[in-house]
PDB file of C-alpha atoms in Angstrom:
ATOM      1  CA  MET A   1      59.705 118.198 144.233  1.00  0.00           C
ATOM      2  CA  GLU A   2      61.674 119.455 141.305  1.00  0.00           C
ATOM      3  CA  LEU A   3      60.497 122.973 142.161  1.00  0.00           C
ATOM      4  CA  LEU A   4      61.730 122.616 145.786  1.00  0.00           C
ATOM      5  CA  LYS A   5      65.121 121.442 144.606  1.00  0.00           C
ATOM      6  CA  ALA A   6      65.384 124.400 142.321  1.00  0.00           C
ATOM      7  CA  TYR A   7      64.421 126.902 145.062  1.00  0.00           C
ATOM      8  CA  MET A   8      66.618 125.329 147.818  1.00  0.00           C
ATOM      9  CA  PRO A   9      69.859 127.264 147.042  1.00  0.00           C
ATOM     10  CA  VAL A  10      68.018 130.571 147.302  1.00  0.00           C
ATOM     11  CA  LEU A  11      66.342 129.541 150.575  1.00  0.00           C
ATOM     12  CA  LEU A  12      69.643 128.431 152.087  1.00  0.00           C
ATOM     13  CA  ASN A  13      71.320 131.727 151.174  1.00  0.00           C
ATOM     14  CA  LYS A  14      68.558 133.665 152.932  1.00  0.00           C
ATOM     15  CA  ILE A  15      68.763 131.462 156.030  1.00  0.00           C
ATOM     16  CA  ILE A  16      72.551 131.837 156.156  1.00  0.00           C
ATOM     17  CA  LYS A  17      72.251 135.581 155.660  1.00  0.00           C
ATOM     18  CA  HIS A  18      69.701 135.964 158.471  1.00  0.00           C
ATOM     19  CA  THR A  19      71.679 133.596 160.708  1.00  0.00           C
ATOM     20  CA  LYS A  20      74.765 135.812 160.365  1.00  0.00           C
ATOM     21  CA  TYR A  21      72.666 138.817 161.323  1.00  0.00           C
ATOM     22  CA  PHE A  22      71.205 137.144 164.440  1.00  0.00           C
ATOM     23  CA  THR A  23      74.598 135.714 165.373  1.00  0.00           C
ATOM     24  CA  ALA A  24      76.192 139.128 165.153  1.00  0.00           C
ATOM     25  CA  LEU A  25      73.364 140.666 167.179  1.00  0.00           C
ATOM     26  CA  PHE A  26      73.666 137.925 169.784  1.00  0.00           C
ATOM     27  CA  LEU A  27      77.433 138.459 170.074  1.00  0.00           C
ATOM     28  CA  ILE A  28      76.978 142.216 170.521  1.00  0.00           C
ATOM     29  CA  ILE A  29      74.412 141.681 173.313  1.00  0.00           C
ATOM     30  CA  MET A  30      76.712 139.210 175.074  1.00  0.00           C
ATOM     31  CA  LEU A  31      79.685 141.576 174.867  1.00  0.00           C
ATOM     32  CA  MET A  32      77.639 144.434 176.344  1.00  0.00           C
ATOM     33  CA  ALA A  33      76.444 142.203 179.166  1.00  0.00           C
ATOM     34  CA  CYS A  34      80.003 141.124 179.959  1.00  0.00           C
ATOM     35  CA  ASP A  35      81.179 144.711 179.871  1.00  0.00           C
ATOM     36  CA  ASN A  36      78.434 145.723 182.318  1.00  0.00           C
ATOM     37  CA  LYS A  37      79.358 142.866 184.654  1.00  0.00           C
ATOM     38  CA  SER A  38      83.010 143.889 184.499  1.00  0.00           C
ATOM     39  CA  SER A  39      82.105 147.480 185.274  1.00  0.00           C
ATOM     40  CA  ASN A  40      79.936 146.389 188.191  1.00  0.00           C
ATOM     41  CA  LYS A  41      82.753 144.262 189.600  1.00  0.00           C
ATOM     42  CA  GLN A  42      85.207 147.134 189.242  1.00  0.00           C
ATOM     43  CA  ALA A  43      82.806 149.517 190.979  1.00  0.00           C
ATOM     44  CA  THR A  44      82.410 147.091 193.876  1.00  0.00           C
ATOM     45  CA  LYS A  45      86.146 146.744 194.375  1.00  0.00           C
ATOM     46  CA  THR A  46      86.921 150.490 194.594  1.00  0.00           C
ATOM     47  CA  PRO A  47      84.006 152.332 196.208  1.00  0.00           C
ATOM     48  CA  THR A  48      84.392 156.067 196.533  1.00  0.00           C
ATOM     49  CA  PRO A  49      84.992 156.856 200.228  1.00  0.00           C
ATOM     50  CA  PRO A  50      82.684 159.429 201.801  1.00  0.00           C
ATOM     51  CA  ALA A  51      84.190 162.849 202.453  1.00  0.00           C
ATOM     52  CA  PRO A  52      85.397 163.178 206.080  1.00  0.00           C
ATOM     53  CA  PRO A  53      83.371 165.558 208.248  1.00  0.00           C
ATOM     54  CA  LYS A  54      84.906 168.999 208.772  1.00  0.00           C
ATOM     55  CA  GLN A  55      86.326 169.526 212.230  1.00  0.00           C
ATOM     56  CA  GLU A  56      86.829 172.915 213.832  1.00  0.00           C
ATOM     57  CA  ILE A  57      90.150 173.267 215.611  1.00  0.00           C
ATOM     58  CA  VAL A  58      89.914 175.440 218.729  1.00  0.00           C
ATOM     59  CA  GLU A  59      93.043 176.679 220.463  1.00  0.00           C
ATOM     60  CA  LYS A  60      92.994 176.350 224.235  1.00  0.00           C
ATOM     61  CA  LYS A  61      94.070 179.561 225.913  1.00  0.00           C
ATOM     62  CA  PRO A  62      95.538 179.700 229.438  1.00  0.00           C
ATOM     63  CA  THR A  63      93.296 181.062 232.153  1.00  0.00           C
ATOM     64  CA  ILE A  64      94.522 184.442 233.372  1.00  0.00           C
ATOM     65  CA  PRO A  65      92.883 185.770 236.538  1.00  0.00           C
ATOM     66  CA  ILE A  66      91.026 189.050 236.006  1.00  0.00           C
ATOM     67  CA  VAL A  67      91.905 191.348 238.891  1.00  0.00           C
ATOM     68  CA  LYS A  68      90.146 194.642 239.598  1.00  0.00           C
ATOM     69  CA  LYS A  69      92.281 197.642 240.515  1.00  0.00           C
ATOM     70  CA  ASP A  70      90.783 197.878 243.985  1.00  0.00           C
ATOM     71  CA  THR A  71      91.759 194.249 244.728  1.00  0.00           C
ATOM     72  CA  LEU A  72      95.437 194.513 243.784  1.00  0.00           C
ATOM     73  CA  LEU A  73      97.675 192.517 246.095  1.00  0.00           C
ATOM     74  CA  VAL A  74     100.740 194.606 245.221  1.00  0.00           C
ATOM     75  CA  LYS A  75     100.897 198.203 244.025  1.00  0.00           C
ATOM     76  CA  ASP A  76     104.347 198.193 242.431  1.00  0.00           C
ATOM     77  CA  VAL A  77     105.042 197.706 238.746  1.00  0.00           C
ATOM     78  CA  ILE A  78     108.034 195.416 238.224  1.00  0.00           C
ATOM     79  CA  ASN A  79     109.131 194.176 234.817  1.00  0.00           C
ATOM     80  CA  GLU A  80     112.209 193.099 232.885  1.00  0.00           C
ATOM     81  CA  LYS A  81     113.188 196.696 232.151  1.00  0.00           C
ATOM     82  CA  ASN A  82     113.135 198.124 235.671  1.00  0.00           C
ATOM     83  CA  VAL A  83     113.810 195.046 237.846  1.00  0.00           C
ATOM     84  CA  ARG A  84     117.467 195.894 238.539  1.00  0.00           C
ATOM     85  CA  ARG A  85     116.768 199.546 239.346  1.00  0.00           C
ATOM     86  CA  PHE A  86     113.692 198.735 241.438  1.00  0.00           C
ATOM     87  CA  PHE A  87     115.394 196.200 243.725  1.00  0.00           C
ATOM     88  CA  THR A  88     118.579 198.232 244.022  1.00  0.00           C
ATOM     89  CA  GLU A  89     116.522 201.074 245.500  1.00  0.00           C
ATOM     90  CA  TYR A  90     114.272 198.748 247.491  1.00  0.00           C
ATOM     91  CA  GLY A  91     117.295 196.987 248.981  1.00  0.00           C
ATOM     92  CA  LYS A  92     118.703 200.254 250.333  1.00  0.00           C
ATOM     93  CA  LYS A  93     115.476 200.887 252.266  1.00  0.00           C
ATOM     94  CA  ASN A  94     114.985 197.257 253.338  1.00  0.00           C
ATOM     95  CA  PRO A  95     118.363 195.836 254.442  1.00  0.00           C
ATOM     96  CA  GLU A  96     117.105 192.806 256.450  1.00  0.00           C
ATOM     97  CA  THR A  97     119.021 189.522 256.215  1.00  0.00           C
ATOM     98  CA  LYS A  98     117.794 187.319 259.109  1.00  0.00           C
ATOM     99  CA  LEU A  99     114.709 185.134 258.621  1.00  0.00           C
ATOM    100  CA  LEU A 100     112.717 182.511 260.482  1.00  0.00           C
ATOM    101  CA  LEU A 101     111.025 179.904 258.294  1.00  0.00           C
ATOM    102  CA  LYS A 102     108.127 178.227 260.130  1.00  0.00           C
ATOM    103  CA  THR A 103     106.501 174.910 259.152  1.00  0.00           C
ATOM    104  CA  ARG A 104     104.312 172.327 260.903  1.00  0.00           C
ATOM    105  CA  LEU A 105     107.424 170.132 261.162  1.00  0.00           C
ATOM    106  CA  GLY A 106     109.629 172.726 262.828  1.00  0.00           C
ATOM    107  CA  ASN A 107     111.490 175.962 262.113  1.00  0.00           C
ATOM    108  CA  MET A 108     114.664 177.004 260.312  1.00  0.00           C
ATOM    109  CA  HIS A 109     116.839 180.088 260.707  1.00  0.00           C
ATOM    110  CA  ILE A 110     118.128 181.536 257.435  1.00  0.00           C
ATOM    111  CA  THR A 111     120.655 184.246 256.611  1.00  0.00           C
ATOM    112  CA  LEU A 112     120.415 186.081 253.274  1.00  0.00           C
ATOM    113  CA  PHE A 113     123.664 187.124 251.591  1.00  0.00           C
ATOM    114  CA  LYS A 114     124.499 190.790 251.046  1.00  0.00           C
ATOM    115  CA  GLU A 115     126.706 189.642 248.155  1.00  0.00           C
ATOM    116  CA  THR A 116     123.548 188.895 246.149  1.00  0.00           C
ATOM    117  CA  PRO A 117     121.674 192.196 246.652  1.00  0.00           C
ATOM    118  CA  LEU A 118     118.987 191.787 243.972  1.00  0.00           C
ATOM    119  CA  HIS A 119     117.959 188.313 245.108  1.00  0.00           C
ATOM    120  CA  ARG A 120     118.032 189.354 248.769  1.00  0.00           C
ATOM    121  CA  ALA A 121     115.892 192.447 248.122  1.00  0.00           C
ATOM    122  CA  SER A 122     113.413 190.492 245.975  1.00  0.00           C
ATOM    123  CA  PHE A 123     113.049 187.803 248.644  1.00  0.00           C
ATOM    124  CA  ILE A 124     112.402 190.409 251.359  1.00  0.00           C
ATOM    125  CA  TYR A 125     109.948 192.188 249.059  1.00  0.00           C
ATOM    126  CA  LEU A 126     107.883 189.042 248.456  1.00  0.00           C
ATOM    127  CA  ILE A 127     107.872 188.191 252.167  1.00  0.00           C
ATOM    128  CA  LYS A 128     106.711 191.678 253.144  1.00  0.00           C
ATOM    129  CA  ASN A 129     103.980 191.571 250.502  1.00  0.00           C
ATOM    130  CA  GLY A 130     102.682 188.246 251.826  1.00  0.00           C
ATOM    131  CA  TYR A 131     103.471 186.083 248.813  1.00  0.00           C
ATOM    132  CA  TYR A 132     105.424 183.222 250.401  1.00  0.00           C
ATOM    133  CA  ASN A 133     102.962 182.793 253.253  1.00  0.00           C
ATOM    134  CA  LYS A 134     100.426 181.597 250.658  1.00  0.00           C
ATOM    135  CA  THR A 135     102.744 178.856 249.377  1.00  0.00           C
ATOM    136  CA  CYS A 136     104.185 175.501 250.452  1.00  0.00           C
ATOM    137  CA  PHE A 137     107.008 173.046 249.782  1.00  0.00           C
ATOM    138  CA  HIS A 138     105.767 171.412 246.607  1.00  0.00           C
ATOM    139  CA  ARG A 139     108.749 169.336 245.478  1.00  0.00           C
ATOM    140  CA  LEU A 140     110.678 166.902 247.656  1.00  0.00           C
ATOM    141  CA  VAL A 141     113.619 164.972 246.181  1.00  0.00           C
ATOM    142  CA  LYS A 142     115.355 162.680 248.664  1.00  0.00           C
ATOM    143  CA  ASN A 143     119.108 163.117 249.039  1.00  0.00           C
ATOM    144  CA  PHE A 144     118.898 166.306 247.018  1.00  0.00           C
ATOM    145  CA  ILE A 145     116.540 169.273 247.651  1.00  0.00           C
ATOM    146  CA  ILE A 146     113.277 170.592 249.055  1.00  0.00           C
ATOM    147  CA  GLN A 147     111.631 173.159 246.777  1.00  0.00           C
ATOM    148  CA  GLY A 148     109.061 175.750 247.840  1.00  0.00           C
ATOM    149  CA  GLY A 149     107.266 178.901 246.776  1.00  0.00           C
ATOM    150  CA  TRP A 150     104.392 177.411 244.800  1.00  0.00           C
ATOM    151  CA  SER A 151     100.738 176.562 245.375  1.00  0.00           C
ATOM    152  CA  ASP A 152      97.836 175.681 243.097  1.00  0.00           C
ATOM    153  CA  THR A 153      95.631 178.336 244.730  1.00  0.00           C
ATOM    154  CA  GLU A 154      94.249 181.228 242.693  1.00  0.00           C
ATOM    155  CA  ILE A 155      95.795 183.887 244.930  1.00  0.00           C
ATOM    156  CA  VAL A 156      99.325 182.710 244.083  1.00  0.00           C
ATOM    157  CA  GLN A 157      98.499 183.036 240.379  1.00  0.00           C
ATOM    158  CA  LYS A 158      97.227 186.567 241.003  1.00  0.00           C
ATOM    159  CA  TYR A 159     100.447 187.562 242.760  1.00  0.00           C
ATOM    160  CA  ARG A 160     102.567 186.352 239.864  1.00  0.00           C
ATOM    161  CA  SER A 161     100.299 187.922 237.273  1.00  0.00           C
ATOM    162  CA  GLN A 162     100.327 191.326 238.976  1.00  0.00           C
ATOM    163  CA  LEU A 163     104.122 191.213 239.261  1.00  0.00           C
ATOM    164  CA  ASN A 164     104.442 190.351 235.556  1.00  0.00           C
ATOM    165  CA  ASN A 165     106.334 187.142 236.407  1.00  0.00           C
ATOM    166  CA  TYR A 166     109.528 189.209 236.529  1.00  0.00           C
ATOM    167  CA  ARG A 167     112.956 187.547 236.447  1.00  0.00           C
ATOM    168  CA  ILE A 168     116.150 188.484 238.312  1.00  0.00           C
ATOM    169  CA  PRO A 169     119.576 188.723 236.622  1.00  0.00           C
ATOM    170  CA  PRO A 170     121.985 186.035 237.931  1.00  0.00           C
ATOM    171  CA  GLU A 171     124.326 186.911 240.792  1.00  0.00           C
ATOM    172  CA  PHE A 172     126.897 184.114 240.715  1.00  0.00           C
ATOM    173  CA  ARG A 173     129.652 184.580 243.286  1.00  0.00           C
ATOM    174  CA  LYS A 174     132.865 182.618 243.619  1.00  0.00           C
ATOM    175  CA  GLY A 175     132.933 180.803 246.952  1.00  0.00           C
ATOM    176  CA  ILE A 176     129.137 180.866 247.394  1.00  0.00           C
ATOM    177  CA  ILE A 177     128.247 177.327 246.405  1.00  0.00           C
ATOM    178  CA  HIS A 178     125.523 174.693 246.609  1.00  0.00           C
ATOM    179  CA  LYS A 179     126.147 172.878 249.886  1.00  0.00           C
ATOM    180  CA  LYS A 180     123.877 171.460 252.602  1.00  0.00           C
ATOM    181  CA  GLY A 181     121.426 174.146 253.701  1.00  0.00           C
ATOM    182  CA  ALA A 182     122.127 176.486 250.768  1.00  0.00           C
ATOM    183  CA  LEU A 183     119.147 178.637 249.709  1.00  0.00           C
ATOM    184  CA  SER A 184     119.085 178.923 245.921  1.00  0.00           C
ATOM    185  CA  ALA A 185     116.828 180.312 243.192  1.00  0.00           C
ATOM    186  CA  THR A 186     115.077 178.197 240.598  1.00  0.00           C
ATOM    187  CA  ARG A 187     115.128 179.217 236.953  1.00  0.00           C
ATOM    188  CA  ARG A 188     113.793 178.329 233.537  1.00  0.00           C
ATOM    189  CA  TRP A 189     116.215 176.223 231.497  1.00  0.00           C
ATOM    190  CA  VAL A 190     114.544 176.733 228.109  1.00  0.00           C
ATOM    191  CA  ASN A 191     114.873 180.081 226.282  1.00  0.00           C
ATOM    192  CA  ASN A 192     116.859 181.562 229.155  1.00  0.00           C
ATOM    193  CA  PRO A 193     120.479 181.961 227.989  1.00  0.00           C
ATOM    194  CA  GLU A 194     121.139 184.668 230.597  1.00  0.00           C
ATOM    195  CA  LYS A 195     120.203 182.238 233.398  1.00  0.00           C
ATOM    196  CA  LYS A 196     117.774 184.671 235.010  1.00  0.00           C
ATOM    197  CA  SER A 197     116.207 183.491 238.262  1.00  0.00           C
ATOM    198  CA  ASN A 198     112.574 182.820 239.042  1.00  0.00           C
ATOM    199  CA  PRO A 199     112.045 184.944 242.202  1.00  0.00           C
ATOM    200  CA  PHE A 200     108.885 183.134 243.283  1.00  0.00           C
ATOM    201  CA  GLU A 201     110.357 179.674 243.875  1.00  0.00           C
ATOM    202  CA  PHE A 202     113.436 178.565 245.788  1.00  0.00           C
ATOM    203  CA  PHE A 203     115.103 175.355 246.885  1.00  0.00           C
ATOM    204  CA  ILE A 204     117.148 174.336 249.913  1.00  0.00           C
ATOM    205  CA  MET A 205     119.925 171.780 249.567  1.00  0.00           C
ATOM    206  CA  GLN A 206     119.384 168.691 251.728  1.00  0.00           C
ATOM    207  CA  THR A 207     122.322 166.642 250.531  1.00  0.00           C
ATOM    208  CA  SER A 208     125.956 166.847 251.623  1.00  0.00           C
ATOM    209  CA  VAL A 209     127.089 165.242 248.359  1.00  0.00           C
ATOM    210  CA  ASP A 210     129.036 167.423 245.933  1.00  0.00           C
ATOM    211  CA  CYS A 211     126.616 169.328 243.682  1.00  0.00           C
ATOM    212  CA  SER A 212     129.114 171.578 241.945  1.00  0.00           C
ATOM    213  CA  HIS A 213     127.221 171.092 238.678  1.00  0.00           C
ATOM    214  CA  LEU A 214     124.646 173.540 240.073  1.00  0.00           C
ATOM    215  CA  ASN A 215     127.208 176.265 240.740  1.00  0.00           C
ATOM    216  CA  PHE A 216     127.031 179.148 238.249  1.00  0.00           C
ATOM    217  CA  GLU A 217     123.758 177.692 237.013  1.00  0.00           C
ATOM    218  CA  HIS A 218     121.521 178.753 239.932  1.00  0.00           C
ATOM    219  CA  THR A 219     122.123 181.763 242.175  1.00  0.00           C
ATOM    220  CA  VAL A 220     122.749 180.860 245.826  1.00  0.00           C
ATOM    221  CA  PHE A 221     121.532 183.815 247.904  1.00  0.00           C
ATOM    222  CA  GLY A 222     121.217 182.472 251.457  1.00  0.00           C
ATOM    223  CA  GLN A 223     122.072 179.751 253.953  1.00  0.00           C
ATOM    224  CA  VAL A 224     120.211 177.785 256.616  1.00  0.00           C
ATOM    225  CA  THR A 225     122.052 178.324 259.915  1.00  0.00           C
ATOM    226  CA  SER A 226     119.909 176.115 262.181  1.00  0.00           C
ATOM    227  CA  GLY A 227     117.077 173.630 261.794  1.00  0.00           C
ATOM    228  CA  PHE A 228     118.822 171.153 259.501  1.00  0.00           C
ATOM    229  CA  ASP A 229     116.771 168.365 261.079  1.00  0.00           C
ATOM    230  CA  VAL A 230     113.625 170.103 259.799  1.00  0.00           C
ATOM    231  CA  ILE A 231     114.933 169.834 256.233  1.00  0.00           C
ATOM    232  CA  ASP A 232     115.239 166.064 256.739  1.00  0.00           C
ATOM    233  CA  LYS A 233     111.746 165.835 258.243  1.00  0.00           C
ATOM    234  CA  ILE A 234     110.250 167.665 255.282  1.00  0.00           C
ATOM    235  CA  ILE A 235     112.037 165.592 252.664  1.00  0.00           C
ATOM    236  CA  ASN A 236     110.895 162.335 254.313  1.00  0.00           C
ATOM    237  CA  GLN A 237     107.200 163.190 254.028  1.00  0.00           C
ATOM    238  CA  LYS A 238     105.016 160.669 252.201  1.00  0.00           C
ATOM    239  CA  LEU A 239     104.526 161.717 248.587  1.00  0.00           C
ATOM    240  CA  ASP A 240     101.235 161.980 246.742  1.00  0.00           C
ATOM    241  CA  GLY A 241     101.271 159.020 244.374  1.00  0.00           C
ATOM    242  CA  ASN A 242     104.086 159.143 241.843  1.00  0.00           C
ATOM    243  CA  SER A 243     104.534 162.900 242.152  1.00  0.00           C
ATOM    244  CA  GLU A 244     107.149 164.820 244.151  1.00  0.00           C
ATOM    245  CA  TRP A 245     104.424 166.740 245.999  1.00  0.00           C
ATOM    246  CA  PRO A 246     103.870 165.693 249.647  1.00  0.00           C
ATOM    247  CA  GLU A 247     100.596 163.966 250.441  1.00  0.00           C
ATOM    248  CA  VAL A 248      99.981 166.511 253.226  1.00  0.00           C
ATOM    249  CA  ASP A 249     101.012 170.085 252.410  1.00  0.00           C
ATOM    250  CA  VAL A 250     103.961 171.579 254.261  1.00  0.00           C
ATOM    251  CA  ASP A 251     102.909 175.229 254.353  1.00  0.00           C
ATOM    252  CA  ILE A 252     105.450 178.045 254.499  1.00  0.00           C
ATOM    253  CA  GLU A 253     105.450 181.012 256.854  1.00  0.00           C
ATOM    254  CA  PHE A 254     108.310 183.522 256.911  1.00  0.00           C
ATOM    255  CA  GLU A 255     109.107 185.956 259.685  1.00  0.00           C
ATOM    256  CA  ILE A 256     111.720 188.689 259.257  1.00  0.00           C
ATOM    257  CA  LEU A 257     113.937 188.884 262.344  1.00  0.00           C
ATOM    258  CA  ASP A 258     116.559 191.464 261.470  1.00  0.00           C
TER     259      ASP A 258
END
């Protein structure tokens, strides 16, 4: 017993020493475990998103009809550079001004103005080359206009393509205005500061209301002289849904009278 009492301080020191070692080891293990848990929680909160799949962007190109030389609808070459010269010469050889416009709803007589020689010559040229007889009235706006010279058929696209979609310089004339029955040229409003006309499409005024805002914006190059009731019949056709296109096509057929 006396021996145990004498050895007790030494034994206690060893126990305390080893206890500190195990305590320290235990604390280190616990800290590492907590750190791992923290890391796992952090990884769960902010997962790395997968890389998005690569997408190839393809540009859609407009369809241009391929026309063989032996199937040309027109033989002439008309472009922005020679359009004035071409129709000045063509107009001298083709001086006609009187037209008959035939539709399933009736006919109209039209006079083309000599005061607008380029537009007159271009209109006669397209009639003689059969362009307008492939088209219809495609836009009807009540109390305003009927617009024609377009069709969604391939042959119309071929005509325009072969003629290089040429444009006509404006021929504004004082006193020639947009009134009921006026025949006027359409035009592009964007990127067209010179107000050049689109020769392929035209519109006829149906309204008697003042439309002076159109003067010196569109070239008036003709006038309906009879058949005003036909204009009204055309404009009152039932439209195809919410469009301005008639439900049943009103085809165009021109005849040159004089």
